[in-house]
Short mmCIF file of N, CA and C in Angstrom, two decimals:
data_model
loop_
_atom_site.label_atom_id
_atom_site.label_comp_id
_atom_site.label_asym_id
_atom_site.label_seq_id
_atom_site.Cartn_x
_atom_site.Cartn_y
_atom_site.Cartn_z
N MET W 1 59.51 117.85 58.89
CA MET W 1 60.88 118.27 59.12
C MET W 1 61.01 119.79 58.94
N LYS W 2 60.35 120.31 57.89
CA LYS W 2 60.42 121.75 57.64
C LYS W 2 59.80 122.53 58.80
N LYS W 3 58.74 121.96 59.38
CA LYS W 3 58.09 122.64 60.51
C LYS W 3 59.03 122.70 61.71
N ILE W 4 59.76 121.64 61.97
CA ILE W 4 60.67 121.61 63.11
C ILE W 4 61.80 122.63 62.91
N VAL W 5 62.36 122.68 61.71
CA VAL W 5 63.43 123.63 61.40
C VAL W 5 62.89 125.06 61.52
N SER W 6 61.68 125.27 61.02
CA SER W 6 61.08 126.61 61.10
C SER W 6 60.84 127.01 62.55
N LEU W 7 60.35 126.07 63.38
CA LEU W 7 60.12 126.35 64.79
C LEU W 7 61.43 126.64 65.52
N CYS W 8 62.45 125.86 65.22
CA CYS W 8 63.76 126.09 65.86
C CYS W 8 64.32 127.44 65.45
N THR W 9 64.20 127.78 64.18
CA THR W 9 64.69 129.07 63.70
C THR W 9 63.93 130.20 64.37
N ALA W 10 62.63 130.07 64.50
CA ALA W 10 61.81 131.09 65.15
C ALA W 10 62.19 131.22 66.63
N ALA W 11 62.44 130.08 67.27
CA ALA W 11 62.82 130.12 68.69
C ALA W 11 64.17 130.83 68.87
N VAL W 12 65.12 130.53 68.01
CA VAL W 12 66.43 131.17 68.08
C VAL W 12 66.29 132.66 67.85
N LEU W 13 65.48 133.05 66.89
CA LEU W 13 65.26 134.45 66.59
C LEU W 13 64.64 135.17 67.80
N CYS W 14 63.65 134.53 68.42
CA CYS W 14 63.01 135.13 69.60
C CYS W 14 64.01 135.28 70.75
N LEU W 15 64.83 134.27 70.97
CA LEU W 15 65.82 134.34 72.04
C LEU W 15 66.85 135.43 71.77
N SER W 16 67.24 135.58 70.50
CA SER W 16 68.22 136.62 70.19
C SER W 16 67.61 138.01 70.40
N LEU W 17 66.33 138.17 70.11
CA LEU W 17 65.68 139.45 70.36
C LEU W 17 65.57 139.73 71.86
N LEU W 18 65.27 138.71 72.63
CA LEU W 18 65.16 138.88 74.08
C LEU W 18 66.51 139.21 74.71
N SER W 19 67.56 138.63 74.19
CA SER W 19 68.88 138.90 74.76
C SER W 19 69.29 140.35 74.53
N ALA W 20 68.78 140.97 73.50
CA ALA W 20 69.08 142.38 73.24
C ALA W 20 68.39 143.28 74.25
N CYS W 21 67.35 142.77 74.91
CA CYS W 21 66.62 143.56 75.90
C CYS W 21 67.22 143.48 77.30
N GLY W 22 68.19 142.62 77.50
CA GLY W 22 68.78 142.41 78.82
C GLY W 22 69.63 143.60 79.24
N PRO W 23 70.11 143.55 80.49
CA PRO W 23 70.95 144.65 80.99
C PRO W 23 72.26 144.73 80.22
N LYS W 24 72.65 145.92 79.91
CA LYS W 24 73.88 146.14 79.14
C LYS W 24 74.97 146.62 80.07
N GLN W 25 76.19 146.25 79.74
CA GLN W 25 77.34 146.74 80.48
C GLN W 25 77.53 148.21 80.12
N ALA W 26 77.41 149.06 81.10
CA ALA W 26 77.60 150.48 80.85
C ALA W 26 79.10 150.74 80.65
N GLU W 27 79.42 151.38 79.57
CA GLU W 27 80.81 151.71 79.32
C GLU W 27 81.14 153.00 80.05
N GLU W 28 82.24 152.99 80.78
CA GLU W 28 82.63 154.15 81.56
C GLU W 28 83.04 155.29 80.65
N LYS W 29 82.55 156.46 80.98
CA LYS W 29 82.91 157.66 80.22
C LYS W 29 84.38 157.96 80.43
N GLN W 30 85.09 158.29 79.35
CA GLN W 30 86.51 158.62 79.43
C GLN W 30 86.67 160.11 79.70
N VAL W 31 87.53 160.44 80.66
CA VAL W 31 87.75 161.82 81.06
C VAL W 31 89.25 162.12 80.99
N ASP W 32 89.59 163.27 80.43
CA ASP W 32 90.98 163.72 80.36
C ASP W 32 91.30 164.44 81.68
N LEU W 33 92.00 163.76 82.56
CA LEU W 33 92.27 164.32 83.89
C LEU W 33 93.21 165.51 83.83
N ALA W 34 94.15 165.53 82.90
CA ALA W 34 95.07 166.68 82.77
C ALA W 34 94.27 167.94 82.41
N ALA W 35 93.34 167.80 81.47
CA ALA W 35 92.52 168.94 81.07
C ALA W 35 91.63 169.40 82.22
N PHE W 36 91.06 168.44 82.96
CA PHE W 36 90.22 168.82 84.10
C PHE W 36 91.06 169.52 85.17
N ALA W 37 92.26 169.02 85.43
CA ALA W 37 93.14 169.65 86.43
C ALA W 37 93.46 171.09 86.04
N GLN W 38 93.74 171.32 84.78
CA GLN W 38 94.05 172.68 84.32
C GLN W 38 92.83 173.58 84.47
N SER W 39 91.67 173.06 84.12
CA SER W 39 90.42 173.82 84.25
C SER W 39 90.16 174.21 85.70
N VAL W 40 90.34 173.26 86.60
CA VAL W 40 90.12 173.52 88.02
C VAL W 40 91.09 174.59 88.52
N GLN W 41 92.34 174.49 88.13
CA GLN W 41 93.34 175.45 88.61
C GLN W 41 93.11 176.85 88.03
N GLN W 42 92.48 176.92 86.86
CA GLN W 42 92.17 178.22 86.29
C GLN W 42 90.93 178.85 86.93
N SER W 43 89.96 178.03 87.30
CA SER W 43 88.72 178.58 87.83
C SER W 43 88.70 178.68 89.36
N HIS W 44 89.66 178.06 90.03
CA HIS W 44 89.76 178.13 91.49
C HIS W 44 91.21 178.49 91.82
N GLU W 45 91.38 179.46 92.65
CA GLU W 45 92.73 179.95 92.94
C GLU W 45 93.49 178.99 93.85
N PHE W 46 94.53 178.41 93.31
CA PHE W 46 95.46 177.59 94.08
C PHE W 46 96.77 178.36 94.15
N ALA W 47 97.48 178.25 95.24
CA ALA W 47 98.76 178.95 95.38
C ALA W 47 99.91 178.02 94.99
N SER W 48 100.60 178.35 93.94
CA SER W 48 101.85 177.71 93.51
C SER W 48 101.84 176.18 93.54
N LEU W 49 100.94 175.57 92.79
CA LEU W 49 100.93 174.11 92.71
C LEU W 49 101.99 173.65 91.72
N GLU W 50 102.61 172.55 92.06
CA GLU W 50 103.64 171.94 91.22
C GLU W 50 103.18 170.52 90.89
N ARG W 51 103.28 170.14 89.62
CA ARG W 51 102.86 168.80 89.23
C ARG W 51 103.92 167.78 89.64
N ALA W 52 103.49 166.72 90.29
CA ALA W 52 104.36 165.59 90.61
C ALA W 52 104.25 164.61 89.45
N ASP W 53 105.12 164.75 88.49
CA ASP W 53 105.08 163.96 87.25
C ASP W 53 105.69 162.59 87.49
N PRO W 54 104.89 161.51 87.38
CA PRO W 54 105.42 160.18 87.62
C PRO W 54 106.51 159.79 86.61
N ALA W 55 106.54 160.44 85.45
CA ALA W 55 107.57 160.14 84.45
C ALA W 55 108.92 160.75 84.83
N ASP W 56 108.91 161.74 85.70
CA ASP W 56 110.15 162.35 86.18
C ASP W 56 110.74 161.44 87.25
N GLN W 57 111.74 160.66 86.87
CA GLN W 57 112.29 159.64 87.75
C GLN W 57 112.94 160.20 89.01
N GLU W 58 113.23 161.48 89.03
CA GLU W 58 113.84 162.05 90.23
C GLU W 58 112.80 162.76 91.08
N LEU W 59 112.51 164.00 90.73
CA LEU W 59 111.64 164.83 91.55
C LEU W 59 110.20 164.29 91.61
N GLY W 60 109.63 163.93 90.47
CA GLY W 60 108.23 163.49 90.44
C GLY W 60 107.97 162.26 91.28
N THR W 61 108.82 161.26 91.15
CA THR W 61 108.60 160.04 91.92
C THR W 61 108.87 160.26 93.41
N ILE W 62 109.81 161.13 93.73
CA ILE W 62 110.08 161.44 95.14
C ILE W 62 108.87 162.17 95.74
N MET W 63 108.32 163.14 95.00
CA MET W 63 107.14 163.86 95.48
C MET W 63 105.97 162.90 95.70
N LEU W 64 105.76 161.99 94.75
CA LEU W 64 104.66 161.04 94.89
C LEU W 64 104.89 160.12 96.09
N GLU W 65 106.09 159.57 96.20
CA GLU W 65 106.36 158.62 97.28
C GLU W 65 106.29 159.28 98.64
N ASN W 66 106.77 160.51 98.76
CA ASN W 66 106.73 161.21 100.04
C ASN W 66 105.32 161.58 100.47
N ASN W 67 104.47 161.89 99.50
CA ASN W 67 103.12 162.38 99.82
C ASN W 67 102.02 161.36 99.63
N TYR W 68 102.21 160.43 98.73
CA TYR W 68 101.21 159.39 98.44
C TYR W 68 101.90 158.04 98.35
N PRO W 69 102.43 157.54 99.47
CA PRO W 69 103.17 156.27 99.43
C PRO W 69 102.36 155.15 98.79
N GLY W 70 102.99 154.46 97.85
CA GLY W 70 102.35 153.34 97.15
C GLY W 70 101.75 153.71 95.81
N LEU W 71 101.46 154.97 95.58
CA LEU W 71 100.80 155.38 94.35
C LEU W 71 101.70 155.20 93.12
N LYS W 72 102.97 155.54 93.25
CA LYS W 72 103.88 155.46 92.10
C LYS W 72 104.13 154.02 91.67
N ASP W 73 103.89 153.07 92.55
CA ASP W 73 104.13 151.66 92.23
C ASP W 73 102.93 151.00 91.56
N MET W 74 101.81 151.71 91.46
CA MET W 74 100.61 151.14 90.86
C MET W 74 100.61 151.36 89.35
N ASP W 75 100.00 150.45 88.63
CA ASP W 75 99.84 150.56 87.18
C ASP W 75 98.50 151.27 86.92
N LEU W 76 98.57 152.58 86.64
CA LEU W 76 97.37 153.41 86.52
C LEU W 76 97.25 153.97 85.11
N GLU W 77 96.03 154.25 84.70
CA GLU W 77 95.78 154.84 83.37
C GLU W 77 96.25 156.29 83.30
N GLN W 78 95.84 157.10 84.27
CA GLN W 78 96.19 158.52 84.31
C GLN W 78 96.53 158.91 85.75
N VAL W 79 97.53 159.77 85.90
CA VAL W 79 97.91 160.29 87.21
C VAL W 79 98.20 161.77 87.06
N GLU W 80 97.46 162.59 87.78
CA GLU W 80 97.67 164.04 87.81
C GLU W 80 97.67 164.47 89.27
N VAL W 81 98.85 164.75 89.80
CA VAL W 81 98.98 165.16 91.20
C VAL W 81 99.67 166.51 91.24
N TYR W 82 99.04 167.46 91.95
CA TYR W 82 99.56 168.82 92.08
C TYR W 82 99.67 169.16 93.56
N LEU W 83 100.88 169.53 93.98
CA LEU W 83 101.16 169.83 95.38
C LEU W 83 101.63 171.27 95.52
N ALA W 84 101.30 171.89 96.64
CA ALA W 84 101.78 173.24 96.92
C ALA W 84 103.23 173.15 97.38
N MET W 85 104.10 173.86 96.69
CA MET W 85 105.53 173.81 97.01
C MET W 85 105.96 174.96 97.92
N VAL W 86 105.27 176.08 97.87
CA VAL W 86 105.69 177.25 98.61
C VAL W 86 104.83 177.46 99.84
N SER W 87 103.54 177.49 99.65
CA SER W 87 102.62 177.79 100.75
C SER W 87 102.05 176.50 101.32
N PHE W 88 102.08 176.35 102.63
CA PHE W 88 101.55 175.13 103.23
C PHE W 88 100.03 175.03 103.08
N SER W 89 99.37 176.15 102.83
CA SER W 89 97.91 176.11 102.68
C SER W 89 97.50 176.41 101.24
N GLY W 90 98.39 176.13 100.30
CA GLY W 90 98.10 176.40 98.89
C GLY W 90 97.13 175.43 98.27
N GLY W 91 96.73 174.43 99.01
CA GLY W 91 95.80 173.44 98.49
C GLY W 91 96.53 172.28 97.85
N GLU W 92 95.73 171.34 97.36
CA GLU W 92 96.29 170.14 96.73
C GLU W 92 95.22 169.53 95.84
N LEU W 93 95.66 168.93 94.75
CA LEU W 93 94.75 168.30 93.81
C LEU W 93 95.40 167.04 93.29
N ALA W 94 94.73 165.91 93.45
CA ALA W 94 95.24 164.64 92.95
C ALA W 94 94.11 163.92 92.23
N LEU W 95 94.38 163.51 91.00
CA LEU W 95 93.39 162.85 90.15
C LEU W 95 94.01 161.58 89.57
N VAL W 96 93.28 160.48 89.64
CA VAL W 96 93.80 159.21 89.14
C VAL W 96 92.69 158.45 88.43
N GLN W 97 93.06 157.80 87.32
CA GLN W 97 92.18 156.82 86.70
C GLN W 97 92.85 155.47 86.88
N ALA W 98 92.21 154.58 87.62
CA ALA W 98 92.73 153.24 87.87
C ALA W 98 92.30 152.30 86.73
N LYS W 99 92.92 151.15 86.69
CA LYS W 99 92.60 150.16 85.66
C LYS W 99 91.54 149.15 86.11
N SER W 100 91.25 149.13 87.41
CA SER W 100 90.27 148.17 87.93
C SER W 100 89.59 148.75 89.16
N PRO W 101 88.44 148.21 89.53
CA PRO W 101 87.78 148.66 90.75
C PRO W 101 88.65 148.44 92.00
N GLU W 102 89.42 147.36 92.01
CA GLU W 102 90.31 147.09 93.14
C GLU W 102 91.40 148.15 93.25
N ASP W 103 91.96 148.55 92.10
CA ASP W 103 92.97 149.60 92.10
C ASP W 103 92.37 150.94 92.51
N ALA W 104 91.14 151.22 92.07
CA ALA W 104 90.47 152.47 92.47
C ALA W 104 90.28 152.49 93.99
N ALA W 105 89.92 151.36 94.57
CA ALA W 105 89.75 151.28 96.03
C ALA W 105 91.09 151.52 96.73
N LYS W 106 92.17 150.98 96.17
CA LYS W 106 93.50 151.19 96.76
C LYS W 106 93.91 152.67 96.68
N VAL W 107 93.63 153.31 95.54
CA VAL W 107 93.93 154.74 95.39
C VAL W 107 93.14 155.54 96.42
N LYS W 108 91.89 155.19 96.60
CA LYS W 108 91.05 155.88 97.58
C LYS W 108 91.64 155.74 98.99
N GLU W 109 92.15 154.56 99.32
CA GLU W 109 92.81 154.35 100.61
C GLU W 109 94.06 155.23 100.75
N ILE W 110 94.85 155.31 99.68
CA ILE W 110 96.05 156.14 99.69
C ILE W 110 95.68 157.61 99.88
N PHE W 111 94.64 158.05 99.18
CA PHE W 111 94.19 159.44 99.31
C PHE W 111 93.68 159.72 100.73
N GLN W 112 92.93 158.77 101.28
CA GLN W 112 92.43 158.97 102.64
C GLN W 112 93.57 158.98 103.65
N ALA W 113 94.59 158.17 103.43
CA ALA W 113 95.76 158.18 104.32
C ALA W 113 96.46 159.54 104.26
N ARG W 114 96.50 160.15 103.08
CA ARG W 114 97.09 161.49 102.95
C ARG W 114 96.31 162.49 103.80
N ILE W 115 95.00 162.44 103.72
CA ILE W 115 94.16 163.35 104.52
C ILE W 115 94.39 163.09 106.01
N ASP W 116 94.41 161.83 106.41
CA ASP W 116 94.61 161.50 107.82
C ASP W 116 95.95 162.01 108.33
N THR W 117 97.00 161.86 107.51
CA THR W 117 98.33 162.32 107.90
C THR W 117 98.39 163.83 108.04
N LYS W 118 97.78 164.55 107.10
CA LYS W 118 97.84 166.01 107.11
C LYS W 118 96.85 166.63 108.09
N SER W 119 95.89 165.86 108.59
CA SER W 119 94.87 166.37 109.50
C SER W 119 95.22 166.20 110.96
N THR W 120 96.44 165.78 111.24
CA THR W 120 96.84 165.57 112.62
C THR W 120 98.01 166.48 112.98
N ASP W 121 98.04 166.90 114.20
CA ASP W 121 99.18 167.68 114.69
C ASP W 121 100.40 166.78 114.69
N GLY W 122 101.51 167.35 114.30
CA GLY W 122 102.74 166.57 114.30
C GLY W 122 103.83 167.29 113.55
N PRO W 123 104.98 166.66 113.45
CA PRO W 123 106.12 167.28 112.77
C PRO W 123 105.79 167.64 111.32
N GLY W 124 106.07 168.87 110.97
CA GLY W 124 105.86 169.32 109.60
C GLY W 124 104.46 169.80 109.28
N ASN W 125 103.52 169.61 110.20
CA ASN W 125 102.14 170.06 109.98
C ASN W 125 101.88 171.30 110.83
N TYR W 126 101.65 172.42 110.17
CA TYR W 126 101.34 173.67 110.86
C TYR W 126 99.88 173.66 111.28
N PRO W 127 99.54 174.32 112.40
CA PRO W 127 98.16 174.32 112.88
C PRO W 127 97.15 174.80 111.83
N GLU W 128 97.49 175.84 111.07
CA GLU W 128 96.56 176.34 110.04
C GLU W 128 96.36 175.29 108.93
N GLU W 129 97.43 174.60 108.61
CA GLU W 129 97.39 173.55 107.58
C GLU W 129 96.50 172.40 108.06
N VAL W 130 96.69 171.97 109.30
CA VAL W 130 95.89 170.88 109.85
C VAL W 130 94.41 171.26 109.81
N GLU W 131 94.11 172.49 110.20
CA GLU W 131 92.72 172.95 110.19
C GLU W 131 92.13 172.91 108.79
N MET W 132 92.90 173.36 107.80
CA MET W 132 92.41 173.36 106.42
C MET W 132 92.16 171.92 105.93
N TRP W 133 93.07 171.01 106.23
CA TRP W 133 92.88 169.61 105.82
C TRP W 133 91.65 169.01 106.49
N LYS W 134 91.44 169.31 107.75
CA LYS W 134 90.26 168.80 108.45
C LYS W 134 88.98 169.36 107.86
N ARG W 135 89.00 170.63 107.53
CA ARG W 135 87.80 171.32 107.07
C ARG W 135 87.50 171.11 105.59
N ALA W 136 88.54 171.10 104.76
CA ALA W 136 88.31 171.22 103.32
C ALA W 136 88.66 170.00 102.47
N ALA W 137 89.47 169.10 102.96
CA ALA W 137 89.92 167.98 102.12
C ALA W 137 88.78 166.99 101.87
N LYS W 138 88.68 166.57 100.60
CA LYS W 138 87.63 165.63 100.21
C LYS W 138 88.18 164.63 99.20
N VAL W 139 87.62 163.43 99.25
CA VAL W 139 87.91 162.40 98.25
C VAL W 139 86.60 162.10 97.54
N ALA W 140 86.68 162.05 96.20
CA ALA W 140 85.50 161.72 95.39
C ALA W 140 85.88 160.58 94.46
N GLU W 141 84.90 159.72 94.17
CA GLU W 141 85.15 158.57 93.30
C GLU W 141 84.00 158.42 92.31
N ASN W 142 84.36 158.17 91.07
CA ASN W 142 83.38 157.86 90.02
C ASN W 142 83.96 156.71 89.21
N GLY W 143 83.48 155.51 89.47
CA GLY W 143 84.01 154.34 88.77
C GLY W 143 85.49 154.18 89.05
N SER W 144 86.29 154.18 88.00
CA SER W 144 87.74 154.00 88.16
C SER W 144 88.47 155.32 88.40
N TYR W 145 87.74 156.43 88.45
CA TYR W 145 88.34 157.75 88.66
C TYR W 145 88.22 158.15 90.13
N VAL W 146 89.34 158.63 90.69
CA VAL W 146 89.36 159.04 92.09
C VAL W 146 90.06 160.40 92.18
N MET W 147 89.51 161.28 93.00
CA MET W 147 90.09 162.61 93.17
C MET W 147 90.22 162.93 94.66
N LEU W 148 91.35 163.54 95.00
CA LEU W 148 91.52 164.18 96.31
C LEU W 148 91.69 165.65 96.04
N VAL W 149 90.95 166.48 96.77
CA VAL W 149 91.11 167.93 96.65
C VAL W 149 91.12 168.53 98.05
N ASN W 150 92.04 169.45 98.23
CA ASN W 150 92.11 170.23 99.47
C ASN W 150 92.15 171.70 99.05
N HIS W 151 91.02 172.36 99.21
CA HIS W 151 90.88 173.74 98.75
C HIS W 151 89.66 174.33 99.45
N GLU W 152 89.64 175.64 99.58
CA GLU W 152 88.49 176.30 100.20
C GLU W 152 87.20 176.02 99.40
N ASP W 153 87.34 175.79 98.09
CA ASP W 153 86.18 175.48 97.23
C ASP W 153 86.05 173.98 96.96
N SER W 154 86.48 173.15 97.89
CA SER W 154 86.50 171.70 97.65
C SER W 154 85.16 171.15 97.20
N GLN W 155 84.07 171.56 97.83
CA GLN W 155 82.77 171.00 97.46
C GLN W 155 82.41 171.37 96.03
N ALA W 156 82.69 172.61 95.62
CA ALA W 156 82.42 173.02 94.24
C ALA W 156 83.27 172.20 93.26
N ILE W 157 84.51 171.94 93.62
CA ILE W 157 85.40 171.15 92.76
C ILE W 157 84.92 169.70 92.69
N VAL W 158 84.47 169.15 93.80
CA VAL W 158 83.89 167.79 93.79
C VAL W 158 82.66 167.76 92.88
N ASP W 159 81.83 168.80 92.96
CA ASP W 159 80.64 168.86 92.10
C ASP W 159 81.04 168.92 90.62
N GLU W 160 82.09 169.67 90.30
CA GLU W 160 82.57 169.75 88.91
C GLU W 160 83.11 168.39 88.46
N PHE W 161 83.82 167.70 89.35
CA PHE W 161 84.35 166.37 89.05
C PHE W 161 83.20 165.41 88.78
N ASN W 162 82.21 165.39 89.64
CA ASN W 162 81.07 164.49 89.46
C ASN W 162 80.30 164.80 88.19
N ALA W 163 80.22 166.08 87.81
CA ALA W 163 79.51 166.48 86.59
C ALA W 163 80.18 165.92 85.32
N LEU W 164 81.46 165.62 85.40
CA LEU W 164 82.15 165.05 84.24
C LEU W 164 81.57 163.69 83.82
N PHE W 165 80.92 163.02 84.74
CA PHE W 165 80.47 161.66 84.51
C PHE W 165 78.98 161.54 84.26
N LYS W 166 78.31 162.67 84.12
CA LYS W 166 76.86 162.65 83.87
C LYS W 166 76.57 162.67 82.41
#
């Protein structure tokens, strides 16, 4: 009887050791999007960006709904959206942390729709603005974090964004 108990205990111990060797769930690195947005705006010249604050029930939600339809209705961890209020080519920066992969995919769709809308000739879109959106706008995704940037240094900003997760 002692041998059987000893063998069972040894087997359980071996299995518990083996389970520790299995694949682990990688925990996503937490990033402060407000701090990153400020850093980007300090190191890359943007012209007169205004934050669309989702907590501002008047101006902030109107800015979000007009420019990123559907975004204000989502339950998101972090939202940092900066729009040019004066210059049509002042650039744009939008950063979001979603709560799930499905929400991140939806944010990415919303960001891509923004690029598609601003990259076409039409009412309210100036030719220089359309050209800049076609040439410079980029969407980047890292796990639940999604960024849209429209700036002459977009690729450098995407690289800085991606470096946050390394």
